[in-house]
């Protein structure tokens, strides 16, 4: 029999679930069982639970046939618990290191109380941490045990289920269970604490309570918040059935009023149309359960009047804050008038359902996924008007040369740009749109990203100050709030994007449109590119594509002596080098690359606009940590990873998994190893093919050659189209993603 049964209900938390499970299973104290309940989650939660259950005998995965909600999912897990103590852990929270050992020691010290209450910390998406403001209550409770009557201040703590562990036989004897609906913790925690004969406390932070930017149930605007009234009805029904607890009625009556008014005061809980009805229901409940002769606290007297009086009081309280805001409002007045003027114009002009605005790589041209979607739309939906946003006249000229006759471009910030962005029904981009772009109701923003993420992105960069230097993450997320769809090529990307960008978009398993040309690789296409680059017939083309380094000013680290590498490859090989686009105008090329290109030692292809051309023209890719490898895997050609500075790169930027443990081919940790791989021919041996197949199976999962068509038909035209097959997906890899906390 384990000491702890940790019950974890799971619903739409695939981006956080691994971290939660790991925080339990990697505890030094191992006498624990995990009962993880898949509450019919529509994302990848169920598969993650099955993966953990297969590799750790302490994990049991339960899959409910229908979604029942948080409380009843916990109920479903309880009959399977065999531990001495029940621990209800929410699936986006985590245990702190050493938490279970500390809890076990305290339980032993206090001779197994009915309930042990411990401390927690709120951890915010932007990186901040704040301890429970009432932690002193735990410290002041003393070394022994007590009842709620002896220390009523214990009920001033946050009335949630997850900051306590409960002796299982006590819970079973009393018949405690969770009701359906929101605020299900309320009719559990009050009865439990009031009935417990022995309560102990632990003045230690054992749990990180994640404050999600988006996705929290209680932060969802809904009439479901009316459930709080029924939950308090259950609390009072519990008191009615136990006359010995009648003395708690005044306390709980006050708690109920404060809790309901707190819900009403929060702007994100109730729809405006429901606020009056919520107040009235609260007032009715307050009157119905008011103890005879009990005085009403000053802060709750508003419940004895009407909703109008409540609003007057609320507005009066806001008056002081409004005065403080006037200075800021004055500074923003001019901008506000301009915005209102534009909003009025937009309101008068309806959206054009056939207008699609495209941009790629910060308006640098017709590139990447947006370009693939644009060309497919021209082919199968010619009635859609596609307009490209470009950054300057030079880019516009280059784009015009690359686009079909009659294609349109507008300069960023121009009058034409304002006209199309004010009326477009669709926006397609692989970088966030400028902050000044206002998303109109009914418009659809499709974000394509720039590849499968290996390195930390978005909110995960908050833990990497060097990597996010000069980057305003909160502003980035505010812009990402405009996304409606996020395109993904694999489930790894889906997990990362939902975590790194905690916004309200939906993941679309379309595959990567830019990779369609790789899935259906055309040998003639590659030959044409080779001829244009000047590659001699019969040569083996080695494409070297290093990525940006965050730990070095300027981003460039010369990891390889390129002249030596070209020579060591041999006379029948051509080395093609493509630097990261952010390095194209920097000193890297002037420090030797341009000269080597001029002398014919290698080919500098950094300025090639379409990296897919280079991939199709090559026979093997050599890279370090570039996302290019995930796209290249679609070609089923050898990949060599040169990871001689992995520790520095991981420390400065962070990676979601160890690329050397799940590599797409052989790994070289020094130049000597890299040279040997090519000299020996090992770069293309059977082991390289096996590694490549496993990598492609995982990361090219949804790339079937029809991604662009899928985006156009399903997201632009609203048609149905089969989802990509997932036959490539292998069994779960031995090395897991390191989706660690920030």
CSV table of N, CA and C in Angstrom, one decimal, residues 111-197:
chain,number,residue,atom,x,y,z
A,111,UNK,N,1.5,11.8,13.8
A,111,UNK,CA,0.7,10.5,13.9
A,111,UNK,C,-0.5,10.4,13.1
A,112,UNK,N,-0.3,10.7,11.8
A,112,UNK,CA,-1.3,10.5,10.8
A,112,UNK,C,-2.6,11.2,11.1
A,113,UNK,N,-2.6,12.6,10.9
A,113,UNK,CA,-3.9,13.3,11.1
A,113,UNK,C,-4.9,13.1,10.0
A,114,UNK,N,-6.1,13.6,10.2
A,114,UNK,CA,-7.1,13.4,9.1
A,114,UNK,C,-6.7,14.3,7.9
A,115,UNK,N,-6.2,15.5,8.2
A,115,UNK,CA,-5.9,16.4,7.1
A,115,UNK,C,-4.6,17.1,7.4
A,116,UNK,N,-3.7,17.2,6.4
A,116,UNK,CA,-2.5,18.0,6.5
A,116,UNK,C,-2.5,19.1,5.5
A,117,UNK,N,-2.5,20.4,6.0
A,117,UNK,CA,-2.5,21.5,5.2
A,117,UNK,C,-1.1,22.1,4.9
A,118,UNK,N,-0.7,22.3,3.7
A,118,UNK,CA,0.6,22.8,3.4
A,118,UNK,C,0.6,24.1,2.6
A,119,UNK,N,1.8,24.7,2.4
A,119,UNK,CA,1.8,25.9,1.7
A,119,UNK,C,2.1,25.8,0.2
A,120,UNK,N,1.9,26.8,-0.5
A,120,UNK,CA,2.0,26.8,-2.0
A,120,UNK,C,2.5,28.2,-2.4
A,121,UNK,N,2.9,28.3,-3.7
A,121,UNK,CA,3.3,29.6,-4.3
A,121,UNK,C,2.6,29.7,-5.6
A,122,UNK,N,2.2,30.9,-5.9
A,122,UNK,CA,1.6,31.2,-7.2
A,122,UNK,C,2.8,31.5,-8.2
A,123,UNK,N,2.8,30.8,-9.3
A,123,UNK,CA,3.9,31.0,-10.3
A,123,UNK,C,3.2,31.5,-11.5
A,124,UNK,N,3.6,32.7,-11.9
A,124,UNK,CA,2.9,33.4,-13.0
A,124,UNK,C,3.6,33.1,-14.4
A,125,UNK,N,2.8,33.2,-15.4
A,125,UNK,CA,3.3,32.9,-16.8
A,125,UNK,C,4.5,33.8,-17.2
A,126,UNK,N,4.5,35.0,-16.6
A,126,UNK,CA,5.6,35.9,-17.0
A,126,UNK,C,6.9,35.7,-16.2
A,127,UNK,N,6.9,34.7,-15.3
A,127,UNK,CA,8.1,34.4,-14.6
A,127,UNK,C,8.1,34.7,-13.1
A,128,UNK,N,7.1,35.5,-12.6
A,128,UNK,CA,7.1,35.9,-11.2
A,128,UNK,C,6.6,34.8,-10.3
A,129,UNK,N,6.9,34.9,-9.1
A,129,UNK,CA,6.5,33.9,-8.1
A,129,UNK,C,6.0,34.6,-6.8
A,130,UNK,N,4.9,34.3,-6.2
A,130,UNK,CA,4.5,34.9,-5.0
A,130,UNK,C,4.0,33.8,-4.0
A,131,UNK,N,4.4,33.9,-2.8
A,131,UNK,CA,4.0,33.0,-1.8
A,131,UNK,C,2.6,33.3,-1.3
A,132,UNK,N,2.0,32.3,-0.8
A,132,UNK,CA,0.7,32.4,-0.2
A,132,UNK,C,0.7,33.5,0.9
A,133,UNK,N,-0.1,34.5,0.8
A,133,UNK,CA,-0.1,35.7,1.7
A,133,UNK,C,-0.4,35.3,3.1
A,134,UNK,N,-1.1,34.2,3.3
A,134,UNK,CA,-1.5,33.8,4.7
A,134,UNK,C,-0.6,32.7,5.2
A,135,UNK,N,0.6,32.6,4.7
A,135,UNK,CA,1.5,31.5,5.2
A,135,UNK,C,1.7,31.5,6.7
A,136,UNK,N,1.6,32.7,7.3
A,136,UNK,CA,1.8,32.8,8.8
A,136,UNK,C,0.8,31.9,9.5
A,137,UNK,N,-0.4,31.7,8.9
A,137,UNK,CA,-1.3,30.8,9.6
A,137,UNK,C,-0.8,29.4,9.8
A,138,UNK,N,-0.1,28.9,8.8
A,138,UNK,CA,0.5,27.6,8.9
A,138,UNK,C,1.6,27.6,10.0
A,139,UNK,N,2.4,28.6,10.0
A,139,UNK,CA,3.6,28.7,11.0
A,139,UNK,C,3.0,28.8,12.4
A,140,UNK,N,1.9,29.5,12.6
A,140,UNK,CA,1.4,29.8,13.9
A,140,UNK,C,0.6,28.6,14.5
A,141,UNK,N,0.3,27.6,13.7
A,141,UNK,CA,-0.5,26.5,14.1
A,141,UNK,C,0.1,25.6,15.1
A,142,UNK,N,1.4,25.7,15.2
A,142,UNK,CA,2.1,24.8,16.2
A,142,UNK,C,2.6,23.5,15.6
A,143,UNK,N,3.2,22.7,16.5
A,143,UNK,CA,3.7,21.4,16.1
A,143,UNK,C,2.7,20.3,16.1
A,144,UNK,N,1.7,20.4,16.9
A,144,UNK,CA,0.7,19.3,17.1
A,144,UNK,C,-0.4,19.4,16.1
A,145,UNK,N,-1.5,18.7,16.5
A,145,UNK,CA,-2.7,18.7,15.7
A,145,UNK,C,-3.8,19.5,16.4
A,146,UNK,N,-4.9,19.8,15.7
A,146,UNK,CA,-6.0,20.7,16.2
A,146,UNK,C,-7.2,20.4,15.4
A,147,UNK,N,-8.3,21.0,15.9
A,147,UNK,CA,-9.6,21.0,15.1
A,147,UNK,C,-9.8,22.4,14.6
A,148,UNK,N,-10.7,22.6,13.6
A,148,UNK,CA,-11.1,23.9,13.1
A,148,UNK,C,-11.7,24.8,14.2
A,149,UNK,N,-12.4,24.2,15.2
A,149,UNK,CA,-12.9,25.0,16.3
A,149,UNK,C,-11.8,25.5,17.2
A,150,UNK,N,-10.7,24.8,17.3
A,150,UNK,CA,-9.6,25.3,18.1
A,150,UNK,C,-8.8,26.3,17.4
A,151,UNK,N,-8.7,26.2,16.1
A,151,UNK,CA,-7.9,27.2,15.3
A,151,UNK,C,-8.8,27.6,14.1
A,152,UNK,N,-9.8,28.4,14.3
A,152,UNK,CA,-10.7,28.8,13.2
A,152,UNK,C,-9.9,29.5,12.1
A,153,UNK,N,-8.8,30.1,12.4
A,153,UNK,CA,-8.1,30.8,11.3
A,153,UNK,C,-7.6,29.9,10.2
A,154,UNK,N,-7.6,28.6,10.4
A,154,UNK,CA,-7.3,27.7,9.3
A,154,UNK,C,-8.2,27.8,8.1
A,155,UNK,N,-9.5,28.3,8.4
A,155,UNK,CA,-10.5,28.5,7.4
A,155,UNK,C,-10.3,29.8,6.6
A,156,UNK,N,-9.3,30.6,7.0
A,156,UNK,CA,-9.1,31.8,6.3
A,156,UNK,C,-8.2,31.5,5.1
A,157,UNK,N,-7.6,30.4,5.0
A,157,UNK,CA,-6.7,30.0,3.9
A,157,UNK,C,-7.6,29.8,2.7
A,158,UNK,N,-6.9,29.7,1.5
A,158,UNK,CA,-7.6,29.5,0.3
A,158,UNK,C,-8.3,28.2,0.3
A,159,UNK,N,-9.7,28.2,0.1
A,159,UNK,CA,-10.5,27.0,0.2
A,159,UNK,C,-10.4,26.2,-1.1
A,160,UNK,N,-9.3,25.5,-1.3
A,160,UNK,CA,-9.1,24.7,-2.5
A,160,UNK,C,-8.8,23.3,-2.0
A,161,UNK,N,-8.9,22.3,-2.9
A,161,UNK,CA,-8.6,21.0,-2.5
A,161,UNK,C,-7.1,20.6,-2.5
A,162,UNK,N,-6.3,21.3,-3.4
A,162,UNK,CA,-5.0,20.8,-3.7
A,162,UNK,C,-3.9,21.3,-2.7
A,163,UNK,N,-4.2,22.1,-1.7
A,163,UNK,CA,-3.2,22.5,-0.7
A,163,UNK,C,-3.3,21.6,0.5
A,164,UNK,N,-3.8,20.4,0.4
A,164,UNK,CA,-4.0,19.5,1.5
A,164,UNK,C,-3.9,18.1,1.1
A,165,UNK,N,-3.5,17.2,2.0
A,165,UNK,CA,-3.6,15.8,1.8
A,165,UNK,C,-4.6,15.2,2.8
A,166,UNK,N,-5.3,14.2,2.4
A,166,UNK,CA,-6.4,13.7,3.2
A,166,UNK,C,-6.3,12.2,3.5
A,167,UNK,N,-6.4,11.8,4.8
A,167,UNK,CA,-6.3,10.4,5.1
A,167,UNK,C,-7.5,9.7,4.4
A,168,UNK,N,-7.2,8.7,3.7
A,168,UNK,CA,-8.2,8.0,2.8
A,168,UNK,C,-9.3,7.4,3.6
A,169,UNK,N,-9.0,6.7,4.7
A,169,UNK,CA,-10.1,6.1,5.5
A,169,UNK,C,-11.0,7.1,6.1
A,170,UNK,N,-10.5,8.3,6.4
A,170,UNK,CA,-11.3,9.4,6.9
A,170,UNK,C,-12.3,9.9,5.8
A,171,UNK,N,-11.8,10.0,4.6
A,171,UNK,CA,-12.6,10.5,3.5
A,171,UNK,C,-13.7,9.4,3.2
A,172,UNK,N,-13.3,8.1,3.2
A,172,UNK,CA,-14.3,7.1,2.9
A,172,UNK,C,-15.3,7.0,4.0
A,173,UNK,N,-14.9,7.1,5.3
A,173,UNK,CA,-15.8,7.0,6.4
A,173,UNK,C,-16.9,8.1,6.3
A,174,UNK,N,-16.5,9.3,6.0
A,174,UNK,CA,-17.4,10.4,6.0
A,174,UNK,C,-18.2,10.5,4.6
A,175,UNK,N,-17.7,9.8,3.6
A,175,UNK,CA,-18.5,9.8,2.4
A,175,UNK,C,-18.3,11.0,1.6
A,176,UNK,N,-17.2,11.7,1.7
A,176,UNK,CA,-16.9,12.9,1.0
A,176,UNK,C,-16.8,12.7,-0.5
A,177,UNK,N,-17.4,13.5,-1.4
A,177,UNK,CA,-17.2,13.4,-2.8
A,177,UNK,C,-17.4,14.8,-3.4
A,178,UNK,N,-17.0,15.0,-4.6
A,178,UNK,CA,-17.0,16.3,-5.3
A,178,UNK,C,-18.3,16.4,-6.1
A,179,UNK,N,-19.0,17.5,-6.0
A,179,UNK,CA,-20.2,17.7,-6.8
A,179,UNK,C,-19.8,18.2,-8.2
A,180,UNK,N,-20.8,18.2,-9.2
A,180,UNK,CA,-20.5,18.7,-10.5
A,180,UNK,C,-20.5,20.2,-10.4
A,181,UNK,N,-20.0,20.8,-11.5
A,181,UNK,CA,-20.0,22.3,-11.6
A,181,UNK,C,-18.8,23.0,-11.2
A,182,UNK,N,-18.8,24.3,-11.4
A,182,UNK,CA,-17.7,25.2,-11.0
A,182,UNK,C,-17.7,25.3,-9.5
A,183,UNK,N,-16.5,25.7,-8.9
A,183,UNK,CA,-16.4,25.9,-7.5
A,183,UNK,C,-16.6,24.7,-6.7
A,184,UNK,N,-16.3,23.5,-7.3
A,184,UNK,CA,-16.5,22.2,-6.6
A,184,UNK,C,-15.7,22.0,-5.4
A,185,UNK,N,-14.6,22.8,-5.2
A,185,UNK,CA,-13.8,22.7,-4.0
A,185,UNK,C,-14.5,23.2,-2.8
A,186,UNK,N,-15.5,24.1,-3.0
A,186,UNK,CA,-16.1,24.7,-1.8
A,186,UNK,C,-16.9,23.7,-0.9
A,187,UNK,N,-17.8,22.9,-1.5
A,187,UNK,CA,-18.5,21.9,-0.7
A,187,UNK,C,-17.7,20.7,-0.3
A,188,UNK,N,-16.4,20.7,-0.7
A,188,UNK,CA,-15.5,19.6,-0.2
A,188,UNK,C,-14.7,20.2,1.0
A,189,UNK,N,-14.1,21.3,0.8
A,189,UNK,CA,-13.1,21.7,1.8
A,189,UNK,C,-13.7,22.2,3.1
A,190,UNK,N,-14.9,22.9,3.0
A,190,UNK,CA,-15.5,23.3,4.3
A,190,UNK,C,-16.0,22.1,5.1
A,191,UNK,N,-16.7,21.2,4.5
A,191,UNK,CA,-17.1,20.0,5.3
A,191,UNK,C,-15.9,19.2,5.8
A,192,UNK,N,-14.9,19.0,5.0
A,192,UNK,CA,-13.8,18.2,5.4
A,192,UNK,C,-13.1,18.8,6.6
A,193,UNK,N,-12.8,20.1,6.6
A,193,UNK,CA,-12.1,20.8,7.7
A,193,UNK,C,-13.0,20.9,8.9
A,194,UNK,N,-14.3,21.1,8.7
A,194,UNK,CA,-15.1,21.2,9.9
A,194,UNK,C,-15.3,19.8,10.6
A,195,UNK,N,-15.2,18.7,9.8
A,195,UNK,CA,-15.4,17.4,10.4
A,195,UNK,C,-14.1,16.8,10.9
A,196,UNK,N,-13.0,17.2,10.4
A,196,UNK,CA,-11.7,16.6,10.8
A,196,UNK,C,-11.5,16.7,12.3
A,197,UNK,N,-11.1,15.5,12.9
A,197,UNK,CA,-10.8,15.5,14.3
A,197,UNK,C,-9.4,15.9,14.6
